[in-house]
mmCIF file of C-alpha atoms in Angstrom:
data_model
loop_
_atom_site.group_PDB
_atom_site.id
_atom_site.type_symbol
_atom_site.label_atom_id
_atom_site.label_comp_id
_atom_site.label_asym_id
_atom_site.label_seq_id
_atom_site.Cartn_x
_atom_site.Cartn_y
_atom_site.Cartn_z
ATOM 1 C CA UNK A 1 13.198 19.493 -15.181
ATOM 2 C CA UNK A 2 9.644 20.075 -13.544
ATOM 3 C CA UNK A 3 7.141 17.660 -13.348
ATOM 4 C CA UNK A 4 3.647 17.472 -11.874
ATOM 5 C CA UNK A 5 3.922 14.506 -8.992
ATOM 6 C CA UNK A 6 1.252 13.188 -7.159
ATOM 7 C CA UNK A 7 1.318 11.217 -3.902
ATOM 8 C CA UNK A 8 -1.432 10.128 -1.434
ATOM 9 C CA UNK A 9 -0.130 9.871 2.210
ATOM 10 C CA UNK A 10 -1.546 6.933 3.772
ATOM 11 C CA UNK A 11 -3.150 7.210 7.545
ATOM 12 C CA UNK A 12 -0.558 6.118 10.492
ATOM 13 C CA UNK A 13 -1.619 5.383 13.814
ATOM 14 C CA UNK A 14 -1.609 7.651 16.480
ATOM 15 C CA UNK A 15 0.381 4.613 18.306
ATOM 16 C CA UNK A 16 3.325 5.048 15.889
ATOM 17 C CA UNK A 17 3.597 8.113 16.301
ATOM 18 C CA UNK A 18 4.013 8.430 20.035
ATOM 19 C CA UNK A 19 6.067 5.386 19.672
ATOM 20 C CA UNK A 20 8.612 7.775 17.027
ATOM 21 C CA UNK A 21 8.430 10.606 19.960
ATOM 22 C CA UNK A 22 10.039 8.442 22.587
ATOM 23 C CA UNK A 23 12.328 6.258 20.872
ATOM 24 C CA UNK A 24 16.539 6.600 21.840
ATOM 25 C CA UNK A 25 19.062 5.992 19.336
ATOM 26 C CA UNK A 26 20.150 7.582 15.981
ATOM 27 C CA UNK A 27 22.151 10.552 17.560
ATOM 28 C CA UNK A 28 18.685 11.928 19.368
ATOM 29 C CA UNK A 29 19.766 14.673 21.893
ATOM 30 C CA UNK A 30 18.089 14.615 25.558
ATOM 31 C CA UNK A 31 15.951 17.310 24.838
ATOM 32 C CA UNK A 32 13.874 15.960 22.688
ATOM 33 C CA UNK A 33 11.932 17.336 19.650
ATOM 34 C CA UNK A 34 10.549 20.715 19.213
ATOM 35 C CA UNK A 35 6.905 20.251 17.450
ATOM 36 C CA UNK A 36 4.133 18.279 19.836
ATOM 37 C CA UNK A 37 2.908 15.047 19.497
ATOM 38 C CA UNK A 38 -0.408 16.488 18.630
ATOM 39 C CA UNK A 39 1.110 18.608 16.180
ATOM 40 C CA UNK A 40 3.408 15.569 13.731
ATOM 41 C CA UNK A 41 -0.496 13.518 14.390
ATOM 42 C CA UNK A 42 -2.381 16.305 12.503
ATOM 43 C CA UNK A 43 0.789 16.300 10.039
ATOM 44 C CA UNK A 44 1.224 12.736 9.525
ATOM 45 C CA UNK A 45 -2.115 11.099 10.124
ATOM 46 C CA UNK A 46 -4.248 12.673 7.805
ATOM 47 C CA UNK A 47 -4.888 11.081 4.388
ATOM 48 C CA UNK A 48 -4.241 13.360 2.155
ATOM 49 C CA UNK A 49 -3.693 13.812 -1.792
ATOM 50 C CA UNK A 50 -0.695 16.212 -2.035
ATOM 51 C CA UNK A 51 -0.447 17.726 -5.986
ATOM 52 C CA UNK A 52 3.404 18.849 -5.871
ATOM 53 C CA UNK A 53 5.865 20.837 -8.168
ATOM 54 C CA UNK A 54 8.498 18.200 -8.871
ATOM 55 C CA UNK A 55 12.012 18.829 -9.953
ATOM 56 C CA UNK A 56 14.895 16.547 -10.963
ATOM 57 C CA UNK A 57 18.119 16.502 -8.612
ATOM 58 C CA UNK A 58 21.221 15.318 -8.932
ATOM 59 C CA UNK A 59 24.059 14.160 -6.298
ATOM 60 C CA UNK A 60 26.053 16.588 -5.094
ATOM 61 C CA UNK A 61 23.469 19.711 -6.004
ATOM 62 C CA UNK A 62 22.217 22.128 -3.767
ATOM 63 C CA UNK A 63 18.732 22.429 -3.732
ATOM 64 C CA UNK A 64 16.438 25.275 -1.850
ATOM 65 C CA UNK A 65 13.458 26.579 -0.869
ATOM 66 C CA UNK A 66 12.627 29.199 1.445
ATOM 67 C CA UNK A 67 15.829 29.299 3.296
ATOM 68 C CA UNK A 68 16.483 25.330 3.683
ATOM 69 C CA UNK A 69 18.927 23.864 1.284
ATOM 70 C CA UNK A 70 19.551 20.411 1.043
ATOM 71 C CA UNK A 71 22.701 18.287 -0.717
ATOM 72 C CA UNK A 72 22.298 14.837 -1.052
ATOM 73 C CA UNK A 73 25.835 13.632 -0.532
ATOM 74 C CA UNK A 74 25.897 9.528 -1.055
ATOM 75 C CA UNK A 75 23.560 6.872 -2.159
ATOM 76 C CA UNK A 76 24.792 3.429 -0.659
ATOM 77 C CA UNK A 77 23.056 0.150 -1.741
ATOM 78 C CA UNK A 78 23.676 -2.278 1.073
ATOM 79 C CA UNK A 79 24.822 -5.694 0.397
ATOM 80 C CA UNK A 80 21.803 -6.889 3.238
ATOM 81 C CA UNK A 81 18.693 -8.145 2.461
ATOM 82 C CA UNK A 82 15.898 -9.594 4.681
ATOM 83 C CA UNK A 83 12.220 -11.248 4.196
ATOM 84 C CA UNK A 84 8.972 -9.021 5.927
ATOM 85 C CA UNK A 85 6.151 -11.451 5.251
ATOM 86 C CA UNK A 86 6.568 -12.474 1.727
ATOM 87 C CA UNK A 87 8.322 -9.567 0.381
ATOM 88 C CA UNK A 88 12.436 -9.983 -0.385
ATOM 89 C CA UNK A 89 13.763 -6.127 0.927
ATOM 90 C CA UNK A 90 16.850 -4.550 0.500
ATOM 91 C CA UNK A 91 17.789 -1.040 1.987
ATOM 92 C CA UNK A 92 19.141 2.125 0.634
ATOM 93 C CA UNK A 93 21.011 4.725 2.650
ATOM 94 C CA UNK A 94 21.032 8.175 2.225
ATOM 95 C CA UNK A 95 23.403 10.891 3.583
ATOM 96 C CA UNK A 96 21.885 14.517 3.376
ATOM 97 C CA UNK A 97 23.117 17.460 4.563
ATOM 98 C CA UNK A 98 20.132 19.820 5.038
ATOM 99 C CA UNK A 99 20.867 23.645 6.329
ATOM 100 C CA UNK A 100 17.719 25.288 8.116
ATOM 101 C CA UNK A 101 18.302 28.939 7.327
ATOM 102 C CA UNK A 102 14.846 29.939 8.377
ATOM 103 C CA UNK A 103 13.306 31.581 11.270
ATOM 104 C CA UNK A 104 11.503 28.135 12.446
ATOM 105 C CA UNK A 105 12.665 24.711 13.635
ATOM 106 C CA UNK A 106 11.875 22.338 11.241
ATOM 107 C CA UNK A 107 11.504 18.228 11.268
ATOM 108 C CA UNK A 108 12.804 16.221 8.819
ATOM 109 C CA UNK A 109 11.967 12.741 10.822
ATOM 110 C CA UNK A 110 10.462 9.257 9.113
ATOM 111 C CA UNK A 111 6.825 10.791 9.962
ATOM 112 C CA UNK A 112 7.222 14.299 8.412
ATOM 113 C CA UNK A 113 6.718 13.220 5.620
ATOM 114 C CA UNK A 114 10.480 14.705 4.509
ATOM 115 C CA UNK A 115 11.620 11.677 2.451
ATOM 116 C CA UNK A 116 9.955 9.763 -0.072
ATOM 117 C CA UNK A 117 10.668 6.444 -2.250
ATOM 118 C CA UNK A 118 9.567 4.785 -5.542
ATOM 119 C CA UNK A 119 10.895 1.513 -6.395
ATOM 120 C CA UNK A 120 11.482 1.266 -10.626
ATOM 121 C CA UNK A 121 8.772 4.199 -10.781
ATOM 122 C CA UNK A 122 6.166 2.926 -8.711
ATOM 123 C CA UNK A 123 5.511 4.299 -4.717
ATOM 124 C CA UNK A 124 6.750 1.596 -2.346
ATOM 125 C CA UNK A 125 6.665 1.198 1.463
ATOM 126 C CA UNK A 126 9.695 3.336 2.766
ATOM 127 C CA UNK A 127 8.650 4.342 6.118
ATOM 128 C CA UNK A 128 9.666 2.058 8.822
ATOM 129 C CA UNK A 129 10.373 2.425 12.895
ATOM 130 C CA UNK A 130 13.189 -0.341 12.024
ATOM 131 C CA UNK A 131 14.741 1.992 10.236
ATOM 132 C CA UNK A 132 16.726 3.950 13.324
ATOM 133 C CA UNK A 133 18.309 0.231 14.307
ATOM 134 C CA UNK A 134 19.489 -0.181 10.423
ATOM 135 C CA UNK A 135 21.130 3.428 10.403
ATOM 136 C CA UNK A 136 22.458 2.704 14.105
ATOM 137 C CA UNK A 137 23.741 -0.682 13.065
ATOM 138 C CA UNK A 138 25.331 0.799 10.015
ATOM 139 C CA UNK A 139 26.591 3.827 11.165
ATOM 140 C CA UNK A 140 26.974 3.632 14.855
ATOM 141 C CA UNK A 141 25.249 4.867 18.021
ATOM 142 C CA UNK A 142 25.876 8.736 17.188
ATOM 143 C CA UNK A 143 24.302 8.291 13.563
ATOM 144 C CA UNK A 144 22.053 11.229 12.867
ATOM 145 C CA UNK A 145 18.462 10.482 11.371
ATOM 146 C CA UNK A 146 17.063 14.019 11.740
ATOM 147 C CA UNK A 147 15.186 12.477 15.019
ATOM 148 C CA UNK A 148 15.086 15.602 16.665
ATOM 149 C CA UNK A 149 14.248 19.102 14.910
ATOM 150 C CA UNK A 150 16.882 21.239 12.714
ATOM 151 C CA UNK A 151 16.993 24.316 14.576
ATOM 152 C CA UNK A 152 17.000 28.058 12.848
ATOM 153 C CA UNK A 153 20.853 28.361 11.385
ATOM 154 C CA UNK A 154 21.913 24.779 12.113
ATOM 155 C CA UNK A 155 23.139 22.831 9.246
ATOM 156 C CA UNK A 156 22.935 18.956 10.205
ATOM 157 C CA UNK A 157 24.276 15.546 8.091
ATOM 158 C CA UNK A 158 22.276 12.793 8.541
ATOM 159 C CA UNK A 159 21.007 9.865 6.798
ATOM 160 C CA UNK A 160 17.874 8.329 5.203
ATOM 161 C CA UNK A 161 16.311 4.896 5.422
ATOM 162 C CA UNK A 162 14.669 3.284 2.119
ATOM 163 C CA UNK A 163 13.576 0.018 1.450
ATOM 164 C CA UNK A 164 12.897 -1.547 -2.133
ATOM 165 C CA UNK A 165 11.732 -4.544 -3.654
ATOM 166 C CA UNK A 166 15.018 -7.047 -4.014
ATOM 167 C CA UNK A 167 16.255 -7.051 -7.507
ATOM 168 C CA UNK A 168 15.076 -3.538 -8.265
ATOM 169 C CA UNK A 169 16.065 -1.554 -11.323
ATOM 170 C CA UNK A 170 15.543 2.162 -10.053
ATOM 171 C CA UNK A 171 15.573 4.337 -7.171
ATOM 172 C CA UNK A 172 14.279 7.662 -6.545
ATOM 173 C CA UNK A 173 14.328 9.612 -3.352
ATOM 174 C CA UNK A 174 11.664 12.347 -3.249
ATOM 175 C CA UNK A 175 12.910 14.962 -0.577
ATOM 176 C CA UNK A 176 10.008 17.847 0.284
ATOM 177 C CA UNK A 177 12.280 20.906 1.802
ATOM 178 C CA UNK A 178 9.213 22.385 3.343
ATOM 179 C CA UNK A 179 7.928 19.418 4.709
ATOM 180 C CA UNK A 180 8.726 20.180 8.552
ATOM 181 C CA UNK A 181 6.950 23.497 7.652
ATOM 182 C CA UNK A 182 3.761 21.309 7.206
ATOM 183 C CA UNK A 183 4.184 22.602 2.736
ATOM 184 C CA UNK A 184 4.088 19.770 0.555
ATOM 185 C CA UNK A 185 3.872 21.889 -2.495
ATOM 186 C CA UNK A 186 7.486 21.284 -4.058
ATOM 187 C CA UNK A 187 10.106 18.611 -3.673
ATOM 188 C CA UNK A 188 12.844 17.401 -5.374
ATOM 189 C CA UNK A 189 13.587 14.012 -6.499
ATOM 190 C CA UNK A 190 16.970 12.317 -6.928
ATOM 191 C CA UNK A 191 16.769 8.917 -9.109
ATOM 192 C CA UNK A 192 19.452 6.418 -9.809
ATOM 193 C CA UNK A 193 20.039 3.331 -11.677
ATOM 194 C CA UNK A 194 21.134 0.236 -9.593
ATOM 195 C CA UNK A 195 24.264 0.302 -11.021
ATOM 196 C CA UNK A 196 24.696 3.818 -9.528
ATOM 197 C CA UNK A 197 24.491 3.735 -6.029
ATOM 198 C CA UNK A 198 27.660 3.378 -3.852
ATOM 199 C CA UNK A 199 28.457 -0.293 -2.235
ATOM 200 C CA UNK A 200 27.769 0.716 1.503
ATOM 201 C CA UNK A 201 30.618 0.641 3.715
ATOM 202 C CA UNK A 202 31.271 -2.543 6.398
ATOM 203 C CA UNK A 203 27.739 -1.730 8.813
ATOM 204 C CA UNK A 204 29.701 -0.693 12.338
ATOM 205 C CA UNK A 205 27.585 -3.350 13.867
ATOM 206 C CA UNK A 206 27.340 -6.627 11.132
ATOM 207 C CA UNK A 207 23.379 -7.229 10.759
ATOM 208 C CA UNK A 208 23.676 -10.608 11.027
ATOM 209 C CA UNK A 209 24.388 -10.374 14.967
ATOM 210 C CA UNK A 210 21.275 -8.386 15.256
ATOM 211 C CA UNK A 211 18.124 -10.083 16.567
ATOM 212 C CA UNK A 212 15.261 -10.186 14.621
ATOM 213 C CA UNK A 213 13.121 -8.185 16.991
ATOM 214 C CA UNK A 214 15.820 -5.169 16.874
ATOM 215 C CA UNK A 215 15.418 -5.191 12.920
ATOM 216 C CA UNK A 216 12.853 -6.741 11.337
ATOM 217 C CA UNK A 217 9.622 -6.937 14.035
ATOM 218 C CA UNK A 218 8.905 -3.245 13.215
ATOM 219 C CA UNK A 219 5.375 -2.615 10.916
ATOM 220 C CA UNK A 220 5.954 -1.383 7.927
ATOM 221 C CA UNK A 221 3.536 1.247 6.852
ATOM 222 C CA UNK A 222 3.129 0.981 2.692
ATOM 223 C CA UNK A 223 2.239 4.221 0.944
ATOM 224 C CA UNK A 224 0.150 2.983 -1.962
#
């Protein structure tokens, strides 16, 4: 089904995204990512108003454009929830398998712009530094969270970091294939009723004997 979606990118600091470029974890390789620092700031820091051909996914489908395909391969709901400021969050993981069959390396990382949420409908703040330690406490040490850059012919399985509202009725992932090609022009969105997400499995590391600072201190940036 195609729709007409629009969504305004909000402006992140240069700080943040410096920060992104130099933080370990998450199955990041030693040498590093391909695209500049001053290339994800022009990509990521610019408030923009992106008018997008949208088109309903389900789990499980292969979806393409110009020679990336993405499957979306599990939905997990886990059971933890935690307060930033007032707000009650809870956290959805995703596990994607995304196959760069083009010519260029591409990003798929928290500030391209890649992954999207909406919380019952409604754009909610999804991208969060935090969210490497949740996916490392999860997952374990060699999770992948498409840190570095999918390389021409590589096929990588990784997984996405959401956070809703507690209590929340619907999720939708919005997934741009051509977003590490800087082309916000199509995406895909995958939405599920509470009821059916996957329970996540046991986190490799319980949350609970986290600190605060490793999971929680991070700013949130809200997409509005």
């Amino acid at each position: 089904m195609r729709k007409i979606f629009k969504i305004q990118t909000k402006l992140l600091s240069l700080f943040l995204c410096a920060a992104l470029l130099v933080l370990p974890g998450c199955g990041d390789k030693s040498s590093g990512t391909v695209r500049s620092a001053e290339e994800v700031t022009e990509a990521t820091t610019s408030t923009i108003a992106v008018i997008a051909e949208r088109y309903d996914a389900n789990i499980g489908e292969e979806v393409s454009l110009d020679d990336v395909t993405a499957t979306l391969d599990h939905a997990y709901l886990s059971s933890y929830t935690f307060t930033d400021g007032d707000q009650d969050l809870e956290i959805i993981f995703y596990q994607i398998t995304i196959t760069n069959g083009s010519d260029e390396s591409i990003s798929a990382n928290i500030l391209s712009g890649t992954f999207y949420g909406l919380a019952d409908g409604e754009s909610y703040a999804t991208v969060a530094v935090r969210s490497m330690h949740f996916i490392t406490y999860q997952f374990g040490e060699d999770a992948e969270c498409f840190n570095d850059n999918i390389e021409p012919g590589e096929t990588r399985i990784g997984y996405v970091y959401i956070e809703m509202p507690a209590g929340f009725s619907e999720a939708t992932l919005i997934y741009y294939p051509d977003a590490g090609l800087l082309d916000y022009t199509v995406a895909y969105s995958f939405t599920f009723n509470r009821e059916e997400l996957e329970d996540a499995p046991d986190p490799i590391t319980p949350f609970e004997t986290s600190t605060s600072d490793d999971l929680t201190s991070d700013t949130t940036e809200e997409e509005e």
